[in-house]
C-alpha positions as a Markdown table, in Angstrom:
| # | Residue | x | y | z |
|---|---|---|---|---|
| 1 | Met | 146.8 | 51.6 | 180.8 |
| 2 | Thr | 148.0 | 48.5 | 182.6 |
| 3 | Glu | 148.8 | 45.6 | 180.3 |
| 4 | Asp | 147.1 | 42.3 | 180.7 |
| 5 | Leu | 147.9 | 40.6 | 184.0 |
| 6 | Pro | 149.3 | 38.2 | 185.1 |
| 7 | Ala | 152.3 | 38.0 | 182.9 |
| 8 | Arg | 152.9 | 34.3 | 183.7 |
| 9 | Ala | 150.4 | 31.6 | 184.4 |
| 10 | Pro | 149.9 | 30.8 | 188.1 |
| 11 | Thr | 152.0 | 27.9 | 189.4 |
| 12 | Arg | 151.7 | 25.7 | 192.5 |
| 13 | Ala | 155.2 | 26.3 | 193.8 |
| 14 | Pro | 156.3 | 25.0 | 197.2 |
| 15 | Leu | 155.6 | 27.1 | 200.2 |
| 16 | Pro | 158.2 | 29.9 | 200.9 |
| 17 | Lys | 161.4 | 28.6 | 202.4 |
| 18 | Arg | 163.1 | 30.1 | 205.4 |
| 19 | Asp | 166.7 | 31.3 | 205.3 |
| 20 | Leu | 168.3 | 31.6 | 208.7 |
| 21 | Val | 171.8 | 31.9 | 207.3 |
| 22 | Gly | 171.7 | 34.9 | 205.0 |
| 23 | Phe | 175.1 | 36.4 | 204.2 |
| 24 | Glu | 176.8 | 34.2 | 206.8 |
| 25 | Gly | 178.3 | 37.3 | 208.5 |
| 26 | Arg | 180.1 | 38.3 | 205.3 |
| 27 | Pro | 177.7 | 40.8 | 203.6 |
| 28 | Pro | 178.7 | 42.1 | 200.2 |
| 29 | His | 180.0 | 45.6 | 200.0 |
| 30 | Pro | 177.1 | 47.5 | 198.5 |
| 31 | Arg | 179.3 | 50.2 | 196.9 |
| 32 | Trp | 176.8 | 52.9 | 197.6 |
| 33 | Pro | 177.2 | 56.0 | 195.5 |
| 34 | Gly | 179.9 | 58.4 | 196.6 |
| 35 | Gly | 181.4 | 55.9 | 198.9 |
| 36 | Ala | 178.6 | 56.4 | 201.4 |
| 37 | Lys | 178.9 | 54.5 | 204.7 |
| 38 | Leu | 175.1 | 54.1 | 204.9 |
| 39 | Ala | 172.1 | 54.3 | 202.7 |
| 40 | Ile | 169.1 | 55.8 | 204.4 |
| 41 | Gln | 165.6 | 55.3 | 203.1 |
| 42 | Phe | 162.5 | 57.2 | 204.3 |
| 43 | Val | 159.1 | 55.6 | 203.8 |
| 44 | Ile | 155.8 | 57.5 | 204.2 |
| 45 | Asn | 152.9 | 55.0 | 204.5 |
| 46 | Tyr | 149.9 | 56.5 | 202.8 |
| 47 | Glu | 147.0 | 54.4 | 204.1 |
| 48 | Glu | 144.2 | 56.9 | 205.0 |
| 49 | Gly | 141.1 | 56.0 | 203.1 |
| 50 | Gly | 142.2 | 52.4 | 202.5 |
| 51 | Glu | 141.6 | 51.0 | 206.0 |
| 52 | Asn | 138.7 | 48.8 | 207.0 |
| 53 | Cys | 135.5 | 50.8 | 206.9 |
| 54 | Val | 131.9 | 49.6 | 206.4 |
| 55 | Leu | 131.3 | 52.4 | 204.0 |
| 56 | Asp | 133.7 | 50.6 | 201.6 |
| 57 | Gly | 132.0 | 47.3 | 202.0 |
| 58 | Asp | 134.2 | 46.0 | 204.8 |
| 59 | Leu | 132.6 | 43.8 | 207.5 |
| 60 | Thr | 134.2 | 45.7 | 210.4 |
| 61 | Ser | 135.7 | 49.1 | 211.3 |
| 62 | Glu | 139.5 | 49.6 | 211.6 |
| 63 | Ala | 141.4 | 49.0 | 214.8 |
| 64 | Phe | 145.1 | 48.8 | 213.8 |
| 65 | Leu | 147.7 | 51.5 | 214.5 |
| 66 | Thr | 145.3 | 53.9 | 216.3 |
| 67 | Glu | 145.9 | 56.2 | 219.2 |
| 68 | Glu | 144.2 | 54.1 | 221.8 |
| 69 | Pro | 143.5 | 50.4 | 222.1 |
| 70 | Thr | 140.3 | 49.5 | 220.3 |
| 71 | Thr | 138.6 | 46.5 | 218.7 |
| 72 | Pro | 136.9 | 46.2 | 215.3 |
| 73 | Leu | 133.2 | 47.0 | 215.4 |
| 74 | Ala | 131.2 | 44.4 | 213.3 |
| 75 | Gly | 129.0 | 46.1 | 210.8 |
| 76 | Gln | 129.5 | 49.5 | 212.4 |
| 77 | Arg | 131.5 | 52.6 | 211.7 |
| 78 | Asn | 134.0 | 53.8 | 214.3 |
| 79 | Ile | 133.9 | 57.5 | 213.9 |
| 80 | Asn | 136.7 | 57.9 | 216.5 |
| 81 | Val | 139.1 | 55.8 | 214.4 |
| 82 | Glu | 137.8 | 57.2 | 211.0 |
| 83 | Ser | 138.7 | 60.7 | 212.2 |
| 84 | Gln | 142.2 | 59.6 | 213.3 |
| 85 | Tyr | 142.9 | 58.3 | 209.8 |
| 86 | Glu | 141.3 | 61.5 | 208.3 |
| 87 | Tyr | 143.9 | 63.5 | 210.3 |
| 88 | Gly | 146.6 | 61.7 | 208.5 |
| 89 | Ser | 145.4 | 62.7 | 205.0 |
| 90 | Arg | 144.1 | 66.2 | 206.0 |
| 91 | Ala | 147.0 | 67.4 | 208.1 |
| 92 | Gly | 149.7 | 64.8 | 208.9 |
| 93 | Phe | 150.6 | 64.1 | 205.3 |
| 94 | Trp | 151.2 | 67.8 | 204.6 |
| 95 | Arg | 153.4 | 68.2 | 207.7 |
| 96 | Leu | 155.6 | 65.3 | 206.7 |
| 97 | His | 155.7 | 66.6 | 203.1 |
| 98 | Arg | 156.9 | 69.9 | 204.3 |
| 99 | Leu | 159.6 | 68.4 | 206.6 |
| 100 | Met | 161.0 | 66.2 | 203.8 |
| 101 | Thr | 160.8 | 68.8 | 200.9 |
| 102 | Glu | 162.4 | 71.5 | 203.0 |
| 103 | Arg | 165.4 | 69.2 | 203.3 |
| 104 | Ala | 165.1 | 67.9 | 199.8 |
| 105 | Phe | 165.1 | 64.4 | 201.1 |
| 106 | Pro | 164.0 | 61.7 | 198.6 |
| 107 | Val | 161.0 | 59.6 | 199.8 |
| 108 | Thr | 159.3 | 56.4 | 198.9 |
| 109 | Val | 155.6 | 56.3 | 199.5 |
| 110 | Phe | 153.9 | 53.0 | 200.3 |
| 111 | Gly | 150.6 | 53.9 | 198.8 |
| 112 | Ile | 147.4 | 52.0 | 199.4 |
| 113 | Ala | 145.6 | 52.1 | 196.0 |
| 114 | Gln | 142.2 | 53.1 | 197.4 |
| 115 | Ala | 143.8 | 55.8 | 199.5 |
| 116 | Leu | 145.7 | 57.3 | 196.6 |
| 117 | Ala | 142.6 | 57.3 | 194.4 |
| 118 | Lys | 140.7 | 59.3 | 197.1 |
| 119 | Asn | 143.2 | 62.2 | 197.4 |
| 120 | Pro | 144.5 | 63.5 | 194.1 |
| 121 | Ala | 146.0 | 66.6 | 195.7 |
| 122 | Ala | 148.3 | 64.4 | 197.9 |
| 123 | Val | 149.3 | 62.3 | 194.9 |
| 124 | Ala | 150.1 | 65.5 | 192.9 |
| 125 | Ala | 152.3 | 66.7 | 195.8 |
| 126 | Met | 154.1 | 63.4 | 195.9 |
| 127 | Lys | 154.8 | 63.5 | 192.1 |
| 128 | Ala | 155.9 | 67.2 | 192.2 |
| 129 | Ala | 158.5 | 66.3 | 194.9 |
| 130 | Asp | 159.7 | 63.4 | 192.7 |
| 131 | Trp | 158.9 | 60.9 | 195.4 |
| 132 | Glu | 158.6 | 57.2 | 194.4 |
| 133 | Ile | 155.0 | 55.9 | 194.9 |
| 134 | Ala | 155.3 | 52.2 | 195.5 |
| 135 | Ser | 152.2 | 50.0 | 196.0 |
| 136 | His | 151.0 | 49.1 | 199.5 |
| 137 | Gly | 148.2 | 46.9 | 198.1 |
| 138 | Leu | 144.6 | 47.6 | 197.3 |
| 139 | Lys | 143.5 | 48.1 | 200.9 |
| 140 | Trp | 145.1 | 48.4 | 204.3 |
| 141 | Ile | 143.8 | 45.1 | 205.6 |
| 142 | Asn | 145.2 | 41.7 | 206.8 |
| 143 | Tyr | 145.8 | 39.3 | 203.8 |
| 144 | Ala | 147.2 | 36.4 | 205.9 |
| 145 | His | 144.0 | 34.3 | 205.7 |
| 146 | Met | 142.6 | 35.6 | 202.3 |
| 147 | Pro | 142.0 | 32.9 | 199.7 |
| 148 | Glu | 144.8 | 33.0 | 197.1 |
| 149 | Ala | 142.4 | 33.7 | 194.2 |
| 150 | Glu | 141.0 | 36.8 | 196.0 |
| 151 | Glu | 144.4 | 38.1 | 196.9 |
| 152 | Arg | 145.5 | 37.8 | 193.3 |
| 153 | Arg | 142.4 | 39.7 | 192.2 |
| 154 | Gln | 143.1 | 42.4 | 194.7 |
| 155 | Ile | 146.8 | 42.7 | 193.7 |
| 156 | Ile | 145.8 | 43.1 | 190.0 |
| 157 | Glu | 143.1 | 45.6 | 191.0 |
| 158 | Ala | 145.6 | 47.5 | 193.1 |
| 159 | Ile | 148.0 | 47.9 | 190.2 |
| 160 | Arg | 145.2 | 49.1 | 187.9 |
| 161 | Ile | 144.0 | 51.7 | 190.4 |
| 162 | His | 147.6 | 52.8 | 191.3 |
| 163 | Glu | 148.3 | 53.4 | 187.6 |
| 164 | Asp | 145.1 | 55.4 | 187.2 |
| 165 | Ala | 145.8 | 57.5 | 190.3 |
| 166 | Thr | 149.5 | 58.2 | 189.7 |
| 167 | Gly | 150.0 | 57.8 | 185.9 |
| 168 | Gln | 152.6 | 55.0 | 186.4 |
| 169 | Arg | 152.6 | 51.3 | 187.2 |
| 170 | Pro | 154.2 | 50.7 | 190.6 |
| 171 | Arg | 157.8 | 49.4 | 190.5 |
| 172 | Gly | 157.9 | 48.4 | 194.2 |
| 173 | Trp | 155.6 | 46.6 | 196.5 |
| 174 | Tyr | 154.9 | 46.2 | 200.2 |
| 175 | Thr | 151.7 | 44.5 | 201.5 |
| 176 | Gly | 152.7 | 44.6 | 205.1 |
| 177 | Arg | 150.2 | 42.1 | 206.5 |
| 178 | Met | 150.9 | 39.6 | 203.7 |
| 179 | Ser | 150.1 | 36.0 | 203.2 |
| 180 | Ile | 152.3 | 33.0 | 202.4 |
| 181 | Asn | 151.2 | 33.4 | 198.7 |
| 182 | Thr | 152.0 | 37.2 | 198.3 |
| 183 | Arg | 155.5 | 37.0 | 196.9 |
| 184 | Arg | 154.7 | 34.1 | 194.6 |
| 185 | Ile | 151.7 | 36.0 | 193.2 |
| 186 | Leu | 153.8 | 39.1 | 192.6 |
| 187 | Ser | 156.4 | 36.9 | 190.8 |
| 188 | Glu | 153.7 | 35.5 | 188.5 |
| 189 | Ile | 152.3 | 38.9 | 187.8 |
| 190 | Gly | 155.7 | 40.4 | 187.1 |
| 191 | Gly | 156.8 | 43.9 | 186.4 |
| 192 | Leu | 158.2 | 44.8 | 189.8 |
| 193 | Glu | 161.8 | 45.8 | 190.6 |
| 194 | Tyr | 161.5 | 44.8 | 194.2 |
| 195 | Asp | 159.2 | 43.9 | 197.1 |
| 196 | Ser | 159.7 | 44.8 | 200.7 |
| 197 | Asp | 157.6 | 42.2 | 202.6 |
| 198 | Ser | 160.6 | 41.2 | 204.8 |
| 199 | Phe | 162.3 | 42.4 | 207.9 |
| 200 | Ala | 165.2 | 39.9 | 207.6 |
| 201 | Asp | 168.4 | 41.9 | 206.9 |
| 202 | Asp | 170.2 | 45.2 | 206.8 |
| 203 | Leu | 170.8 | 44.8 | 203.0 |
| 204 | Pro | 168.8 | 43.9 | 199.9 |
| 205 | Tyr | 168.9 | 40.2 | 198.9 |
| 206 | Trp | 167.7 | 37.9 | 196.2 |
| 207 | Val | 165.3 | 35.0 | 196.4 |
| 208 | Thr | 164.5 | 32.4 | 193.7 |
| 209 | Asp | 161.8 | 30.3 | 195.4 |
| 210 | Asn | 159.3 | 31.1 | 192.6 |
| 211 | Gly | 161.4 | 30.1 | 189.6 |
| 212 | Ala | 162.8 | 33.6 | 188.8 |
| 213 | Pro | 165.0 | 35.9 | 190.9 |
| 214 | Gln | 163.1 | 38.4 | 193.0 |
| 215 | Leu | 164.9 | 41.3 | 194.7 |
| 216 | Val | 163.8 | 41.9 | 198.3 |
| 217 | Leu | 164.5 | 45.2 | 200.0 |
| 218 | Pro | 163.8 | 44.5 | 203.7 |
| 219 | Tyr | 161.7 | 47.1 | 205.6 |
| 220 | Thr | 161.7 | 47.9 | 209.3 |
| 221 | Leu | 159.3 | 47.7 | 212.3 |
| 222 | Asp | 161.8 | 49.1 | 214.8 |
| 223 | Asn | 162.8 | 52.4 | 213.1 |
| 224 | Asn | 159.1 | 52.9 | 212.7 |
| 225 | Asp | 156.7 | 55.4 | 214.2 |
| 226 | Gly | 154.2 | 52.6 | 214.7 |
| 227 | Arg | 156.0 | 51.9 | 217.9 |
| 228 | Tyr | 154.3 | 55.0 | 219.4 |
| 229 | Val | 150.9 | 53.2 | 219.3 |
| 230 | Asn | 151.5 | 49.4 | 218.9 |
| 231 | Gly | 152.1 | 48.5 | 222.5 |
| 232 | Phe | 155.9 | 48.6 | 222.3 |
| 233 | Gly | 155.6 | 52.3 | 223.0 |
| 234 | Leu | 157.9 | 55.3 | 222.6 |
| 235 | Gln | 157.6 | 58.5 | 224.6 |
| 236 | Gly | 159.0 | 62.0 | 224.3 |
| 237 | Pro | 162.3 | 62.1 | 222.3 |
| 238 | Asp | 162.7 | 58.3 | 222.3 |
| 239 | Phe | 162.1 | 57.9 | 218.6 |
| 240 | Ser | 164.7 | 60.5 | 217.4 |
| 241 | Thr | 167.2 | 59.1 | 220.0 |
| 242 | Tyr | 166.7 | 55.6 | 218.8 |
| 243 | Leu | 167.0 | 56.6 | 215.1 |
| 244 | Ile | 170.2 | 58.6 | 215.8 |
| 245 | Arg | 171.8 | 55.8 | 217.7 |
| 246 | Ala | 170.9 | 53.3 | 214.9 |
| 247 | Cys | 172.2 | 55.7 | 212.3 |
| 248 | Asp | 175.5 | 56.3 | 214.0 |
| 249 | Leu | 176.1 | 52.6 | 214.8 |
| 250 | Leu | 175.5 | 51.7 | 211.1 |
| 251 | Arg | 177.8 | 54.5 | 210.0 |
| 252 | Lys | 180.5 | 53.1 | 212.2 |
| 253 | Glu | 179.9 | 49.6 | 210.7 |
| 254 | Gly | 179.9 | 51.2 | 207.3 |
| 255 | Glu | 183.6 | 52.0 | 207.5 |
| 256 | Thr | 184.1 | 48.4 | 206.4 |
| 257 | Ala | 180.6 | 47.0 | 205.7 |
| 258 | Pro | 178.0 | 49.6 | 204.7 |
| 259 | Lys | 174.3 | 48.8 | 205.3 |
| 260 | Leu | 170.8 | 50.1 | 204.6 |
| 261 | Met | 168.7 | 51.9 | 207.2 |
| 262 | Asn | 165.0 | 52.1 | 206.7 |
| 263 | Val | 162.8 | 54.6 | 208.5 |
| 264 | Gly | 159.0 | 54.0 | 208.4 |
| 265 | Leu | 156.5 | 56.9 | 209.0 |
| 266 | His | 152.7 | 57.2 | 209.0 |
| 267 | Cys | 150.8 | 60.4 | 208.2 |
| 268 | Arg | 148.5 | 59.9 | 211.2 |
| 269 | Ile | 151.3 | 59.1 | 213.6 |
| 270 | Ala | 154.5 | 61.0 | 212.9 |
| 271 | Gly | 152.4 | 63.6 | 211.2 |
| 272 | Lys | 151.2 | 64.8 | 214.7 |
| 273 | Pro | 152.9 | 68.0 | 215.8 |
| 274 | Gly | 154.7 | 66.6 | 218.9 |
| 275 | Arg | 156.0 | 63.6 | 217.0 |
| 276 | Ala | 156.9 | 65.6 | 214.0 |
| 277 | Ala | 159.0 | 67.9 | 216.2 |
| 278 | Asp | 160.9 | 64.9 | 217.5 |
| 279 | Leu | 161.3 | 63.5 | 214.0 |
| 280 | Gln | 162.9 | 66.8 | 213.0 |
| 281 | Leu | 165.8 | 66.1 | 215.3 |
| 282 | Phe | 166.7 | 63.0 | 213.3 |
| 283 | Leu | 166.2 | 64.7 | 210.0 |
| 284 | Asp | 168.5 | 67.5 | 211.0 |
| 285 | His | 171.1 | 64.9 | 212.2 |
| 286 | Val | 171.0 | 63.2 | 208.8 |
| 287 | Ala | 171.1 | 66.5 | 206.9 |
| 288 | Ala | 174.4 | 67.4 | 208.6 |
| 289 | Leu | 176.1 | 64.1 | 207.5 |
| 290 | Asp | 178.3 | 63.9 | 204.5 |
| 291 | Asp | 178.8 | 60.1 | 204.5 |
| 292 | Val | 175.3 | 58.9 | 203.9 |
| 293 | Trp | 173.2 | 58.3 | 200.8 |
| 294 | Val | 169.5 | 59.3 | 201.2 |
| 295 | Ala | 167.6 | 57.6 | 198.4 |
| 296 | Arg | 164.3 | 56.2 | 197.2 |
| 297 | Arg | 163.8 | 52.5 | 197.4 |
| 298 | Ile | 163.6 | 52.3 | 193.6 |
| 299 | Asp | 167.1 | 53.9 | 193.4 |
| 300 | Ile | 168.5 | 51.4 | 195.9 |
| 301 | Ala | 166.9 | 48.5 | 194.0 |
| 302 | Leu | 168.3 | 49.6 | 190.6 |
| 303 | His | 171.7 | 50.1 | 192.3 |
| 304 | Trp | 171.6 | 46.7 | 193.8 |
| 305 | Arg | 170.6 | 45.1 | 190.5 |
| 306 | Gln | 173.5 | 46.7 | 188.7 |
| 307 | His | 176.2 | 45.9 | 191.3 |
| 308 | His | 174.8 | 42.7 | 192.8 |
| 309 | Pro | 172.8 | 40.8 | 190.2 |
| 310 | Pro | 171.3 | 37.5 | 191.2 |
| 311 | Arg | 173.4 | 34.4 | 191.2 |
| 312 | Glu | 172.0 | 31.5 | 189.3 |
| 313 | Glu | 173.6 | 28.8 | 191.4 |
| 314 | Ala | 171.8 | 29.7 | 194.7 |
| 315 | Ser | 168.4 | 30.6 | 196.0 |
| 316 | Phe | 169.9 | 32.9 | 198.6 |
| 317 | Pro | 172.9 | 35.3 | 198.6 |
């Protein structure tokens, strides 16, 4: 069972700082295993069953990352949207699971705690494939305006449910629609190897805003199938073309300065047949490469901790 949380008493730290400088154009050489020119990380977002739904006590229905523009319905179910999410857990997940396991690709799951608890068969399949199951929070909702005390309660509850559902405490975290308090709360609770609530770089980096080093593994919104439905649309083979171009450019840069490439997938989006067929083109491209390291996020985090530990003299790398 989860130990008592939080590990440290809450503090009133300053608001998060911005870093517009980063590595100053001189990123560290990550020394990826095997001399790889690029680390590639596949995320499958498992959110189905954790989205806004009045059946779960939410005030509105879900309206985010759906097949057609819609608005939340106050106090009402949206059966259209509910069934789109249900497709993700009933069919899309299993299609993505097949595509990844056929190629023996390591995967990190960003798992919404309530969604994981509702589908033990999917969790069992993730574990059998040795996928990392990181936490995606308690629910797939927007935390930006949530009172800090309530967000803290939900993070603690998410960790408890995650451990009950998977048998392990999460070692990584990604809220997605986070608040200005999220990273500090995670620091105070402790026990995580990394969080991914950032899109700020092509490499992991350290922050010390909260009094202790925290490792950030940036995520992606461009190498992400959400672009099919979020208004910055993709059509036909655009996604695989975009991913292949990104991969090949990063491999070229990796001759002197290797980077990390994230790929974000959703069961109800990339899990659809036409999109999955396009995704296969990129998966086969990666499978044919001998100069990339495909890894779980936890593997990348542990590698970075070993080879690039935090520097005490600076808040940023």
